Structure formats: C-alpha cells, structure tokens
Amino acid sequence: MQRSSSILAVMVVSFVVLLAGGAGAAAAAVAQPVPLFVFGDGTLDVGNNNNLPGDEDVGDPPRANHPYYGIDFPGGKATGRFSNGYTMADFIAKYMGYEMSPPAYLSLSGPVNMDGFTGVNYASADAGIRNSTNAGLTIPLSKQISYFATTRSQMESKLGRLAMSDLLSRSLFLLAVGTMDLLPDCNYFLTFPPSPPDNKTEVQRLVEFYNASVTSLYGMGARRFAVVNVGLVGCGPTVDTRRGGGSGGGGGCDARMNGLAAEFNAALGALLAGLRSEKRRLRYSLADFYGFSNATFANPSAAGFVNIDSSCCPGPCMPFPYFNQPPCDNRAQYWFWDGGYTTEQAAMVAAAAFYNGTAKFTTPVNFKQLIRRKK
Ligand SMILES: *[C@@H]1O[C@H](CO)[C@@H](O)[C@H](O)[C@H]1NC(C)=O
Ligand SMILES: *[C@@H]1O[C@H](CO)[C@@H](O)[C@H](O)[C@H]1NC(C)=O
Ligand SMILES: *[C@@H]1O[C@H](CO)[C@@H](O)[C@H](O)[C@H]1NC(C)=O
Ligand SMILES: *[C@@H]1O[C@H](CO)[C@@H](O)[C@H](O)[C@H]1NC(C)=O
Ligand SMILES: *[C@@H]1O[C@H](CO)[C@@H](O)[C@H](O)[C@H]1NC(C)=O
C-alpha cells in the first residue's frame, strides 16, 4: 500500500513536471515499459476464454486448457494460450521489456493494481469484429472494449484523470482481429458482392465496425495503435481439412478466402491512414501478418520451417475430429500449431518482425518506433 502510493506520488510529480516542459522527467518516464492493452482473437488470447461460461444453446467456448496446449510453456502448463508455448502478445510484451503478456482480464480477481501495472489482455480466441461471429462462445471486440472501459475507470480512480490520460496516451494498444469474421463457417450469411440493405460489401461493413472500435478506444484516451492484419486465412489446416486434406493439411490454399483477406487488409490500411489524419495525435503501426506469412510460405526453410500447411497437433488441439495423437516433435519447425493458430515459433518470428523489423512488414513505422515517438 505504502509502495503503491509512493509510486503514485512519483507519477503525479513527473506528470506535473512534464506539463511544465521538463525533459528530465520525460527521460525518467521512458525507462519503464509503457502499459500494453491487448484486443483480438486467439493470436493474442492468454486465457480469457478459460473463464467464459458455457452457453447451453451454443455449447462450450473454445478453450486451450488441456494438453497438448502449453507443452512448451514454462512448466508445460496449458494456460489458455492457443499455442504450444507463448503467443504473439507474449513476444510483443517481451520485446517491450516485460516477462510476458499482461494478464487476461477475466483472470483478474479485483480492480487493477497500479503498482507494477503492465496492462491488460482482453483477447478471446475465435472472437470477431462482429458480435455475431462465434456468438455466445467468445468475447467479441465490442465487449473487449467495454471491459477496457471498466479498467480505465479503475485506473482513473487510482491515478486521477490527468495521470491516467497521460499514461494511456503513451500506452500501446495491440489489436489482431478479423480472421474469424472472414471464415464462412463463422458467418453463414457472409456475402461477398455488395448487398442490401446498404449495398456495401461484407469487408466494408467489417471495416466500419473496426473504425467504430478504434474510434471508441481513441475516445477513451488510446493514441498508439499496433494493428496486426489478417493472415492467409485460406491456408489454415482447418480450411485444408474441410477441403479434403485429411488430418490437417492438404498443401493447397483457398485462393478466394485469401483474396477476401487481402481485400480486408487493404481496407484496414486505408482506414488507419484515414484515422491518422482525422484524429489529432492518433499514431499507428500496421503489421502485415498476411505479407509476412506469404513471404515465409514462399521460402519456409529460409526461416527454419519444414511444415507450413498442416497442424503440429491435429488431434487433441483441434475441435474436430478428435484424434488421440500426440503433437509433432519438431514443433519449432511447424507454422501451425492447431487448426488455425500458430506455433510459438511462428508467433515469435512474426512478433520480432513487427516489433523491430525493417520497413518491409510494418507501415508507416514498426511497434518500437511507435512506442518511442514523441507525441
Ligand atoms: C455489438 O453489441 C454492442 C452491445 O450490444 C453494440 O453496442 C454494438 O454496436 C454491436 N457491435 C457490432 C459490431 O455489431
Ligand atoms: C441498393 O441498390 C439497389 C439496386 O441497384 C437500389 O435500388 C437501392 O436504392 C440501393 N440502396 C441503397 C441504400 O443505396
Ligand atoms: C470513421 O467513421 C466515422 C463515423 O462514421 C466517419 O466520419 C469517418 O470518416 C470514418 N473514418 C475513416 C477513416 O473511414
Ligand atoms: C506472396 O508471395 C508471392 C511469391 O511466392 C509473391 O509473388 C506475392 O507478391 C506475395 N503476395 C503478397 C501479398 O505479399
Ligand atoms: C532493434 O533493431 C536494431 C537495428 O537492427 C538493433 O540494433 C536492436 O538491437 C534491435 N532491438 C531489439 C530490442 O531487438
């Protein structure tokens, strides 16, 4: 208690000095990593879905709380991460200077503790931008953002409005969502050409919801957005299986689904560029997961991968069909861990490219530059 109030005092003092234009205080503030707030799907989930109740109408949420999830996590523990180890959220957090991702929102037992605060992770495996995507089984993006509003009011009551606003304006808001909205299995009504009532395409509607989400976060004080676009959705082992690839992986990709992902990504890029010019002090880094996956798939061995089309853990790690088969031994050489989410190794190489890579896979700056830049 004493420690937390003295840290609070330091923060308040440095904020006051910052207001007065003190460069020394600014340098001191940079030494601690800024908080990280995480939104999206299983690419980033670190256990929220474990805490979701089952829904008797639609069944149980997707949960990675059983072997062989976490087989390479410290202690071999299944934490709810859809990975054999760490996720992309963990690696971004590690590169920022943390041990791993901030905790899952639904695992917190009380109001946030500002003593040693690292941020909060709201991501939920299989969640979408739309409320209707995997409805009842996940925390959709809009709900994740309303959870952030709760966190924010807890922060405000501990820090006061000014210190909270300053902290949020420096924090990193990491988003990776959209894949699930583009999978026809999750959206039977998905229509590709413009359609009534508004004559828009599905992609246009999704990007409008994305706009509303980013705008809502901005309205609550978020200024630095690290956005990961959708990958090659048509190359996932589940897609392959549906197309007759057997126990995960048939080699090919669904070109139409990848085309839809490319269309979404192009619209997302235009949206972020537009928001940057519309909103004062909004900054972003758009990470090209699609391009990064595509480049890796074009030359897997250059990046140390031997398998980029089937899942390392096709049995117990995939919802259907249940095979009682252990995961592959060479997990660091597989891109896909389960039916759609990647291995720890794939998450690590992608996160490294996005955090501090060359300009090839991030626009207009990488995550590290986004965090470092002055207002
Ligand atoms: C989702 O539901 C929330 C709360 O009911 C609503 O405010 C929001 O507009 C909906 N968003 C989408 C994308 O459908
Ligand atoms: C949608 O397209 C139809 C047919 O072209 C047209 O009649 C209708 O007015 C359009 N609706 C809107 C909202 O633009
Ligand atoms: C985001 O949505 C708002 C409200 O509809 C709109 O005014 C704004 O132009 C949109 N921004 C972009 C970049 O699409
Ligand atoms: C994907 O990779 C191929 C080479 O395999 C390249 O020709 C193509 O331009 C790439 N597409 C994207 C969107 O990066
Ligand atoms: C980021 O990249 C620069 C230049 O390549 C390198 O010197 C630095 O060590 C990297 N930092 C991290 C945290 O990876």
Coordinates of C-alpha atoms and ligand atoms in Angstrom, one line a residue:
M1 CA 0.0 0.0 0.0
Q2 CA 2.8 2.4 1.0
R3 CA 4.8 1.4 -2.1
S4 CA 1.9 1.9 -4.4
S5 CA 1.1 5.4 -3.0
S6 CA 4.8 6.4 -3.3
I7 CA 4.8 5.3 -7.0
L8 CA 1.6 7.2 -7.5
A9 CA 3.3 10.3 -6.0
V10 CA 6.3 9.9 -8.4
M11 CA 4.0 9.6 -11.3
V12 CA 1.9 12.6 -10.3
V13 CA 5.1 14.6 -9.8
S14 CA 6.7 13.6 -13.1
F15 CA 3.4 14.4 -14.8
V16 CA 3.3 17.8 -13.3
V17 CA 7.0 18.4 -14.4
L18 CA 6.1 17.1 -17.9
L19 CA 3.3 19.7 -18.0
A20 CA 5.9 22.3 -17.2
G21 CA 8.0 21.0 -20.1
G22 CA 10.7 19.2 -18.1
A23 CA 12.8 17.0 -20.4
G24 CA 14.4 15.2 -17.5
A25 CA 11.1 13.8 -16.2
A26 CA 10.3 12.6 -19.7
A27 CA 13.5 10.7 -19.9
A28 CA 12.8 9.1 -16.5
A29 CA 9.3 8.1 -17.6
V30 CA 10.7 6.3 -20.7
A31 CA 12.8 3.9 -18.6
Q32 CA 9.7 1.8 -17.5
P33 CA 8.0 0.0 -20.4
V34 CA 4.6 1.6 -21.2
P35 CA 1.5 -0.4 -20.4
L36 CA 0.2 -2.8 -23.1
F37 CA -3.6 -3.3 -23.8
V38 CA -4.4 -6.3 -26.0
F39 CA -7.6 -6.9 -28.1
G40 CA -8.4 -9.6 -30.6
D41 CA -8.6 -13.3 -31.1
G42 CA -6.6 -16.4 -30.3
T43 CA -3.5 -15.0 -31.8
L44 CA -3.3 -12.9 -28.6
D45 CA -5.5 -14.6 -26.1
V46 CA -3.7 -15.6 -22.9
G47 CA -6.5 -17.3 -21.1
N48 CA -9.7 -15.2 -21.2
N49 CA -11.7 -18.0 -22.8
N50 CA -10.9 -20.3 -19.8
N51 CA -13.1 -18.0 -17.7
L52 CA -16.1 -17.9 -20.1
P53 CA -19.1 -19.9 -19.0
G54 CA -20.6 -22.5 -21.4
D55 CA -23.7 -21.4 -23.2
E56 CA -26.4 -24.2 -23.2
D57 CA -27.7 -23.1 -26.5
V58 CA -24.4 -22.9 -28.4
G59 CA -22.0 -25.1 -26.3
D60 CA -18.7 -24.5 -24.7
P61 CA -16.3 -21.7 -25.8
P62 CA -13.0 -22.7 -27.4
R63 CA -10.6 -23.3 -24.5
A64 CA -6.9 -24.2 -24.7
N65 CA -6.9 -25.5 -21.1
H66 CA -5.9 -29.1 -21.9
P67 CA -2.9 -31.0 -23.3
Y68 CA -1.1 -30.5 -25.6
Y69 CA -1.6 -26.8 -25.4
G70 CA 1.3 -25.2 -23.4
I71 CA 3.6 -28.2 -23.8
D72 CA 6.5 -25.8 -24.4
F73 CA 5.3 -23.1 -21.9
P74 CA 7.3 -22.9 -18.7
G75 CA 6.1 -25.9 -16.6
G76 CA 4.4 -27.4 -19.6
K77 CA 1.2 -25.7 -18.5
A78 CA -1.9 -25.2 -20.6
T79 CA -2.7 -21.6 -19.7
G80 CA -5.4 -20.9 -22.2
R81 CA -3.0 -19.8 -24.9
F82 CA -3.8 -21.3 -28.3
S83 CA -0.1 -22.3 -28.8
N84 CA 2.4 -24.9 -27.7
G85 CA 4.1 -22.0 -25.7
Y86 CA 3.9 -18.2 -25.8
T87 CA 1.7 -16.2 -28.1
M88 CA 2.4 -13.1 -30.2
A89 CA 1.1 -11.0 -27.4
D90 CA 3.7 -12.5 -25.1
F91 CA 6.5 -11.8 -27.6
I92 CA 5.5 -8.2 -28.2
A93 CA 5.4 -7.8 -24.4
K94 CA 8.8 -9.5 -24.0
Y95 CA 10.3 -7.1 -26.6
M96 CA 8.8 -4.2 -24.7
G97 CA 10.6 -5.3 -21.6
Y98 CA 8.0 -7.5 -19.8
E99 CA 8.2 -11.1 -18.9
M100 CA 5.1 -12.0 -20.9
S101 CA 1.7 -10.6 -21.9
P102 CA -0.2 -8.7 -19.3
P103 CA -2.8 -10.8 -17.5
A104 CA -6.1 -11.9 -19.0
Y105 CA -8.8 -9.5 -18.0
L106 CA -11.2 -12.3 -16.8
S107 CA -8.4 -13.8 -14.6
L108 CA -8.1 -10.6 -12.6
S109 CA -9.7 -11.0 -9.2
G110 CA -10.2 -7.3 -8.3
P111 CA -9.6 -3.8 -9.6
V112 CA -6.3 -3.3 -11.4
N113 CA -3.3 -2.8 -9.2
M114 CA -1.3 0.2 -10.4
D115 CA 1.8 -0.9 -8.5
G116 CA 3.8 -2.7 -11.2
F117 CA 1.0 -2.3 -13.7
T118 CA 1.8 -3.9 -17.1
G119 CA -1.6 -3.5 -18.9
V120 CA -4.4 -5.9 -19.5
N121 CA -5.2 -8.5 -22.2
Y122 CA -8.8 -8.7 -23.3
A123 CA -8.3 -11.0 -26.4
S124 CA -10.6 -14.0 -26.8
A125 CA -9.9 -17.0 -29.1
D126 CA -12.1 -17.1 -32.1
A127 CA -13.6 -13.7 -31.4
G128 CA -14.6 -11.4 -34.2
I129 CA -15.1 -7.8 -35.0
R130 CA -18.8 -8.7 -35.3
N131 CA -20.8 -9.6 -32.3
S132 CA -22.4 -12.4 -34.3
T133 CA -19.1 -14.1 -35.2
N134 CA -19.0 -17.2 -33.0
A135 CA -21.7 -15.5 -30.9
G136 CA -22.1 -16.8 -27.4
L137 CA -18.7 -18.5 -27.5
T138 CA -16.2 -15.7 -27.3
I139 CA -15.8 -12.1 -26.1
P140 CA -16.4 -10.0 -29.3
L141 CA -14.3 -6.9 -29.9
S142 CA -17.1 -4.6 -28.7
K143 CA -17.3 -6.4 -25.4
Q144 CA -13.5 -6.4 -25.0
I145 CA -13.6 -2.6 -25.5
S146 CA -16.3 -2.3 -22.8
Y147 CA -14.1 -4.3 -20.5
F148 CA -11.3 -1.8 -21.2
A149 CA -13.7 1.0 -20.2
T150 CA -14.0 -0.7 -16.8
T151 CA -10.3 -1.0 -16.5
R152 CA -9.9 2.6 -17.4
S153 CA -12.3 3.8 -14.7
Q154 CA -10.4 1.7 -12.2
M155 CA -7.2 3.4 -13.3
E156 CA -8.8 6.8 -13.1
S157 CA -9.9 6.2 -9.5
K158 CA -6.4 5.3 -8.6
L159 CA -4.4 7.8 -10.7
G160 CA -6.7 10.7 -11.2
R161 CA -7.8 11.8 -14.7
L162 CA -4.7 13.7 -15.8
A163 CA -2.1 11.0 -14.8
M164 CA -4.4 8.3 -16.3
S165 CA -4.7 10.2 -19.6
D166 CA -1.0 10.7 -19.8
L167 CA -0.4 7.0 -19.2
L168 CA -3.0 5.9 -21.7
S169 CA -1.6 8.3 -24.4
R170 CA 1.8 6.6 -24.1
S171 CA 0.4 3.0 -23.8
L172 CA 0.5 0.5 -26.7
F173 CA -2.9 -0.7 -27.9
L174 CA -2.3 -4.0 -29.7
L175 CA -5.1 -5.4 -31.9
A176 CA -5.3 -8.6 -34.0
V177 CA -8.9 -9.4 -35.1
G178 CA -10.8 -10.1 -38.3
T179 CA -9.8 -13.6 -39.3
M180 CA -12.9 -15.2 -37.7
D181 CA -15.2 -12.7 -39.4
L182 CA -13.9 -13.8 -42.8
L183 CA -14.3 -17.6 -42.3
P184 CA -17.5 -18.7 -43.9
D185 CA -18.0 -21.3 -41.2
C186 CA -18.5 -18.5 -38.7
N187 CA -20.7 -16.4 -40.8
Y188 CA -23.2 -18.3 -42.9
F189 CA -24.7 -15.0 -44.1
L190 CA -21.4 -13.7 -45.4
T191 CA -21.9 -12.1 -48.8
F192 CA -19.1 -11.1 -51.0
P193 CA -20.6 -8.7 -53.5
P194 CA -22.4 -5.5 -52.4
S195 CA -25.7 -6.4 -50.9
P196 CA -28.8 -4.9 -49.2
P197 CA -29.8 -3.1 -47.2
D198 CA -26.9 -0.7 -47.7
N199 CA -25.3 -2.2 -50.8
K200 CA -22.0 -2.5 -49.1
T201 CA -19.7 -5.4 -49.2
E202 CA -19.0 -7.5 -46.1
V203 CA -15.5 -6.2 -46.0
Q204 CA -16.7 -2.6 -46.0
R205 CA -19.1 -3.3 -43.1
L206 CA -16.3 -5.0 -41.1
V207 CA -14.0 -2.1 -41.6
E208 CA -16.8 0.3 -40.5
F209 CA -17.1 -1.7 -37.3
Y210 CA -13.3 -1.6 -37.0
N211 CA -13.4 2.2 -37.4
A212 CA -16.0 2.4 -34.6
S213 CA -13.8 0.2 -32.3
V214 CA -10.6 2.3 -32.8
T215 CA -12.7 5.5 -32.5
S216 CA -14.1 4.3 -29.2
L217 CA -10.7 3.4 -27.9
Y218 CA -9.4 6.8 -29.1
G219 CA -12.3 8.5 -27.3
M220 CA -11.1 6.8 -24.1
G221 CA -7.6 8.1 -24.5
A222 CA -5.8 5.5 -26.6
R223 CA -3.3 7.1 -29.0
R224 CA -0.9 4.4 -30.1
F225 CA -2.3 1.5 -32.1
A226 CA -0.3 -1.5 -33.1
V227 CA -2.6 -3.3 -35.5
V228 CA -1.9 -6.8 -36.9
N229 CA -3.8 -7.5 -40.2
V230 CA -5.3 -10.9 -41.0
G231 CA -3.1 -13.6 -42.3
L232 CA -3.6 -16.2 -45.1
V233 CA -7.0 -17.3 -43.8
G234 CA -7.4 -19.6 -46.8
C235 CA -4.3 -21.7 -45.8
G236 CA -5.2 -22.8 -42.3
P237 CA -5.2 -26.6 -41.7
T238 CA -8.9 -26.4 -40.8
V239 CA -9.6 -25.0 -44.2
D240 CA -7.5 -27.7 -45.7
T241 CA -9.3 -30.4 -43.8
R242 CA -12.6 -29.1 -45.0
R243 CA -11.3 -29.4 -48.5
G244 CA -10.3 -33.0 -48.1
G245 CA -6.8 -32.6 -46.6
G246 CA -7.4 -35.4 -44.1
S247 CA -5.8 -35.0 -40.7
G248 CA -4.9 -31.4 -41.3
G249 CA -3.1 -30.1 -44.2
G250 CA -3.5 -30.8 -47.9
G251 CA -0.9 -28.4 -49.1
G252 CA -3.2 -26.0 -51.0
C253 CA -4.8 -22.8 -50.0
D254 CA -8.3 -21.4 -50.7
A255 CA -7.5 -18.5 -53.0
R256 CA -10.9 -16.9 -52.7
M257 CA -10.6 -16.8 -48.9
N258 CA -7.1 -15.3 -49.2
G259 CA -8.4 -12.8 -51.7
L260 CA -11.0 -11.7 -49.1
A261 CA -8.3 -11.3 -46.5
A262 CA -6.3 -9.2 -48.9
E263 CA -9.3 -7.0 -49.6
F264 CA -9.9 -6.6 -45.9
N265 CA -6.3 -5.8 -45.3
A266 CA -6.2 -3.1 -48.0
A267 CA -9.3 -1.5 -46.5
L268 CA -7.8 -1.7 -43.0
G269 CA -4.7 0.1 -44.2
A270 CA -6.8 2.8 -45.8
L271 CA -8.9 3.1 -42.6
L272 CA -5.8 3.6 -40.3
A273 CA -4.3 6.2 -42.7
G274 CA -7.6 8.0 -42.7
L275 CA -8.0 7.9 -38.9
R276 CA -4.5 9.2 -38.5
S277 CA -5.4 12.3 -40.5
E278 CA -8.8 12.7 -38.9
K279 CA -7.7 12.3 -35.3
R280 CA -5.2 14.5 -33.5
R281 CA -2.3 12.6 -32.1
L282 CA -3.5 9.2 -33.2
R283 CA -0.5 7.1 -34.3
Y284 CA -0.4 3.6 -35.6
S285 CA 1.8 0.8 -36.9
L286 CA 0.1 -1.6 -39.2
A287 CA 1.8 -5.0 -39.1
D288 CA 1.5 -7.1 -42.3
F289 CA 0.9 -10.6 -41.0
Y290 CA -0.5 -11.6 -44.4
G291 CA 2.7 -10.5 -46.2
F292 CA 4.9 -11.9 -43.6
S293 CA 3.1 -15.3 -43.7
N294 CA 3.2 -15.2 -47.5
A295 CA 6.9 -14.5 -47.6
T296 CA 7.6 -17.3 -45.1
F297 CA 5.4 -19.7 -47.0
A298 CA 7.2 -18.9 -50.2
N299 CA 10.5 -19.9 -48.7
P300 CA 9.9 -21.8 -45.4
S301 CA 13.3 -23.3 -45.0
A302 CA 14.9 -19.9 -45.0
A303 CA 13.0 -19.2 -41.8
G304 CA 13.7 -22.6 -40.3
F305 CA 10.2 -24.1 -41.1
V306 CA 9.7 -27.6 -42.6
N307 CA 5.9 -27.6 -42.4
I308 CA 3.7 -24.6 -43.2
D309 CA 0.4 -26.3 -44.2
S310 CA -0.6 -28.9 -41.5
S311 CA -1.1 -28.6 -37.8
C312 CA 1.5 -29.9 -35.4
C313 CA -1.2 -31.0 -33.0
P314 CA -4.1 -32.0 -35.2
G315 CA -5.8 -34.3 -32.8
P316 CA -6.5 -33.1 -29.3
C317 CA -5.7 -29.5 -30.2
M318 CA -8.4 -29.3 -32.9
P319 CA -12.1 -29.3 -32.2
F320 CA -13.0 -31.9 -34.9
P321 CA -12.2 -34.7 -35.5
Y322 CA -10.7 -35.9 -32.2
F323 CA -7.6 -38.0 -32.9
N324 CA -5.7 -39.4 -30.0
Q325 CA -2.4 -38.5 -31.4
P326 CA 0.5 -36.6 -29.7
P327 CA 1.8 -33.4 -31.3
C328 CA 4.8 -33.4 -33.6
D329 CA 8.3 -33.4 -32.1
N330 CA 9.8 -30.7 -34.2
R331 CA 7.4 -28.0 -33.0
A332 CA 9.8 -25.2 -33.8
Q333 CA 9.7 -26.2 -37.5
Y334 CA 5.9 -26.0 -37.8
W335 CA 4.0 -22.9 -38.6
F336 CA 0.6 -24.1 -37.5
W337 CA 0.0 -25.5 -34.0
D338 CA -3.7 -26.4 -34.1
G339 CA -6.4 -25.9 -36.7
G340 CA -5.7 -22.2 -37.2
Y341 CA -3.4 -20.7 -34.6
T342 CA 0.3 -20.7 -35.0
T343 CA 3.1 -22.3 -33.0
E344 CA 5.2 -20.3 -30.6
Q345 CA 8.0 -20.2 -33.1
A346 CA 5.8 -18.6 -35.8
A347 CA 4.4 -16.1 -33.2
M348 CA 8.0 -15.3 -32.2
V349 CA 9.4 -14.6 -35.7
A350 CA 6.3 -12.6 -36.7
A351 CA 6.4 -10.5 -33.5
A352 CA 10.1 -9.8 -34.0
A353 CA 9.5 -8.6 -37.5
F354 CA 6.6 -6.3 -36.3
Y355 CA 8.3 -5.0 -33.2
N356 CA 11.7 -4.1 -34.5
G357 CA 11.9 -5.3 -38.1
T358 CA 12.7 -3.4 -41.3
A359 CA 10.0 -1.4 -43.0
K360 CA 9.0 -4.4 -45.1
F361 CA 6.2 -5.6 -42.9
T362 CA 5.2 -2.5 -40.9
T363 CA 3.5 0.7 -42.1
P364 CA 4.5 3.5 -41.5
V365 CA 6.7 2.6 -38.5
N366 CA 7.4 -0.5 -36.5
F367 CA 6.0 -1.1 -33.0
K368 CA 9.2 0.0 -31.3
Q369 CA 9.2 3.3 -33.2
L370 CA 5.6 3.8 -32.4
I371 CA 6.2 3.5 -28.7
R372 CA 9.3 5.7 -28.8
R373 CA 7.9 8.5 -30.8
K374 CA 7.1 11.8 -29.1
K375 CA 3.5 13.0 -29.1
Ligands
LIG1 C1 -22.3 -5.2 -30.5 O1 -23.1 -5.1 -29.4 C2 -22.9 -4.0 -28.7 C3 -23.7 -4.1 -27.4 O2 -24.9 -4.7 -27.5 C4 -23.4 -2.8 -29.5 O3 -23.3 -1.6 -28.8 C5 -22.5 -2.8 -30.8 O4 -22.9 -1.8 -31.7 C6 -22.5 -4.1 -31.5 N1 -21.5 -4.1 -32.5 C7 -21.5 -4.7 -33.6 C8 -20.2 -4.7 -34.4 O5 -22.4 -5.4 -34.0
LIG2 C1 -29.1 -0.6 -53.5 O1 -29.1 -1.0 -54.8 C2 -30.4 -1.1 -55.4 C3 -30.3 -1.6 -56.8 O2 -29.3 -1.0 -57.5 C4 -31.1 0.3 -55.4 O3 -32.4 0.2 -55.9 C5 -31.1 0.8 -53.9 O4 -31.7 2.1 -53.9 C6 -29.8 0.8 -53.3 N1 -29.9 1.1 -51.9 C7 -29.1 1.9 -51.3 C8 -29.3 2.1 -49.8 O5 -28.2 2.6 -51.8
LIG3 C1 -14.8 6.5 -39.4 O1 -16.2 6.6 -39.1 C2 -16.7 8.0 -38.9 C3 -18.1 7.9 -38.5 O2 -18.9 7.1 -39.4 C4 -16.5 8.7 -40.2 O3 -16.9 10.1 -40.0 C5 -15.0 8.7 -40.5 O4 -14.8 9.4 -41.7 C6 -14.5 7.3 -40.6 N1 -13.1 7.3 -40.9 C7 -12.5 6.6 -41.8 C8 -11.0 6.8 -42.0 O5 -13.1 5.8 -42.5
LIG4 C1 3.1 -13.6 -52.0 O1 4.3 -14.3 -52.4 C2 4.5 -14.4 -53.8 C3 5.7 -15.2 -54.0 O2 5.5 -16.5 -53.5 C4 4.6 -13.0 -54.4 O3 4.7 -13.2 -55.8 C5 3.4 -12.2 -54.0 O4 3.5 -10.9 -54.4 C6 3.2 -12.2 -52.5 N1 1.9 -11.5 -52.1 C7 1.9 -10.6 -51.2 C8 0.5 -10.0 -51.0 O5 2.8 -10.4 -50.4
LIG5 C1 16.3 -3.4 -33.0 O1 17.0 -3.3 -34.2 C2 18.2 -2.6 -34.1 C3 18.7 -2.4 -35.5 O2 18.6 -3.5 -36.3 C4 19.1 -3.4 -33.2 O3 20.3 -2.7 -33.1 C5 18.5 -3.6 -31.9 O4 19.3 -4.4 -31.1 C6 17.1 -4.2 -32.0 N1 16.5 -4.2 -30.7 C7 15.7 -5.2 -30.3 C8 15.1 -5.0 -29.0 O5 15.6 -6.2 -30.9

